[in-house]
Coordinates of C-alpha atoms and ligand atoms in Angstrom, one line a residue:
M1 CA 72.8 112.8 128.5
G2 CA 73.8 109.8 126.3
H3 CA 76.9 108.2 125.1
A4 CA 75.6 109.1 121.1
E5 CA 76.4 113.0 122.0
Y6 CA 80.1 112.0 121.8
R7 CA 80.3 112.3 117.9
I8 CA 81.2 108.8 117.7
P9 CA 78.5 107.4 115.6
E10 CA 77.0 104.2 116.7
G11 CA 78.8 101.1 114.8
A12 CA 81.3 103.5 113.1
R13 CA 84.5 101.8 112.9
D14 CA 88.1 103.0 112.2
D15 CA 87.5 103.5 108.6
A16 CA 84.6 105.8 109.3
V17 CA 85.7 108.0 112.0
S18 CA 88.3 110.7 111.8
V19 CA 91.0 111.5 114.5
Q20 CA 89.5 115.0 114.7
A21 CA 86.1 113.0 115.5
L22 CA 87.7 111.4 118.5
R23 CA 89.5 114.4 119.7
E24 CA 86.2 116.1 119.9
A25 CA 84.3 113.5 121.4
V26 CA 87.0 113.2 124.2
A27 CA 87.1 117.3 124.5
Q28 CA 83.6 117.3 124.9
F29 CA 83.6 114.5 127.5
N30 CA 85.9 116.3 129.5
G31 CA 84.6 119.5 129.0
D32 CA 80.9 118.3 130.2
R33 CA 82.6 117.5 133.2
G34 CA 84.6 120.6 133.9
W35 CA 88.2 118.4 133.7
T36 CA 89.6 121.5 132.4
G37 CA 92.4 121.6 134.7
L38 CA 94.6 118.9 133.7
N39 CA 98.1 119.6 132.8
A40 CA 101.3 117.5 131.3
A41 CA 102.0 116.1 134.5
N42 CA 98.5 114.6 135.3
L43 CA 97.8 113.5 131.6
A44 CA 101.5 111.5 131.5
M45 CA 101.1 110.0 134.9
S46 CA 97.4 108.7 134.0
I47 CA 98.8 107.4 130.7
S48 CA 101.4 105.4 132.4
I49 CA 98.7 104.6 135.2
E50 CA 96.1 103.0 132.3
A51 CA 99.3 101.4 130.6
S52 CA 99.9 99.7 133.9
E53 CA 96.5 98.6 134.2
L54 CA 96.8 96.7 130.5
L55 CA 99.9 95.4 131.5
E56 CA 98.5 93.8 134.4
I57 CA 96.0 91.7 132.6
F58 CA 99.5 90.1 131.1
Q59 CA 101.4 89.9 134.5
W60 CA 103.0 86.0 134.8
C61 CA 101.6 85.1 131.1
S62 CA 103.7 83.4 128.8
P63 CA 103.8 84.9 125.4
Q64 CA 101.0 82.3 124.2
E65 CA 98.7 83.1 127.2
A66 CA 98.9 86.7 126.8
D67 CA 97.9 86.2 123.3
E68 CA 95.1 83.9 124.2
K69 CA 94.2 86.5 126.9
A70 CA 94.1 89.8 124.5
R71 CA 92.3 87.7 121.5
F72 CA 89.7 85.8 123.6
T73 CA 89.5 85.3 127.3
E74 CA 90.0 88.8 128.6
R75 CA 89.1 90.6 125.4
E76 CA 86.8 93.1 127.1
H77 CA 89.0 94.1 129.7
F78 CA 91.9 94.4 127.5
R79 CA 89.9 96.8 124.9
E80 CA 88.8 98.8 128.0
E81 CA 92.3 99.5 129.1
L82 CA 93.8 100.1 125.6
A83 CA 90.8 102.5 125.4
D84 CA 91.8 104.3 128.7
V85 CA 95.4 104.8 127.2
L86 CA 94.2 105.9 124.1
I87 CA 91.5 108.5 125.7
Y88 CA 94.4 109.9 127.9
C89 CA 96.7 110.2 124.7
I90 CA 94.2 112.2 123.1
S91 CA 93.4 114.5 126.1
M92 CA 97.1 115.2 126.0
S93 CA 96.9 116.1 122.3
N94 CA 93.6 118.1 123.1
F95 CA 95.4 120.1 126.0
Y96 CA 98.7 120.8 124.2
D97 CA 97.5 121.3 120.6
V98 CA 99.5 118.4 119.1
D99 CA 98.4 117.2 115.9
L100 CA 98.6 113.5 116.1
A101 CA 98.7 112.5 112.4
E102 CA 101.5 115.3 112.1
C103 CA 103.3 113.9 114.9
I104 CA 103.1 110.4 114.2
R105 CA 104.0 110.8 110.6
E106 CA 107.2 113.3 111.7
K107 CA 108.2 110.2 114.4
M108 CA 107.7 107.6 112.2
R109 CA 110.1 109.2 109.5
K110 CA 112.7 109.7 112.4
N111 CA 112.1 105.8 113.4
A112 CA 112.7 104.9 109.7
M113 CA 116.0 106.4 109.6
K114 CA 117.2 105.0 112.9
Y115 CA 115.9 101.4 111.9
P116 CA 116.5 101.4 108.1
V117 CA 114.9 98.3 106.4
E118 CA 117.6 95.4 105.9
H119 CA 117.4 94.3 102.4
G120 CA 118.6 91.1 101.0
T121 CA 118.2 89.1 103.9
E122 CA 115.5 86.7 102.6
Ligands
MG1 MG1 91.7 101.7 133.3

């Protein structure tokens, strides 16, 4: 079974792949492996563990060193751990039927009220 079956067309980038297509690809990947018994605790732990793996790349780095790693010297590792975080977030949304566009929109609306844009500071 090849990765092409996971509905993310080869070479397609963010401007050509829907969130729904990503959700379906992750659901199919999990379903193919029988990973259907996950729960909110497993998934929240997995998100945190993968976020820690992402953080480990930058342990003891100055801001400049971290930027250099993310952009150049640890680029592939950085991309993989970022993908792991997102894959588990998408799994969580699938298991608990959370529409990502809707919940991000709603949370950003709350954040905008909590952190209003300050005018006249230029
Ligand atoms: Mg990882």
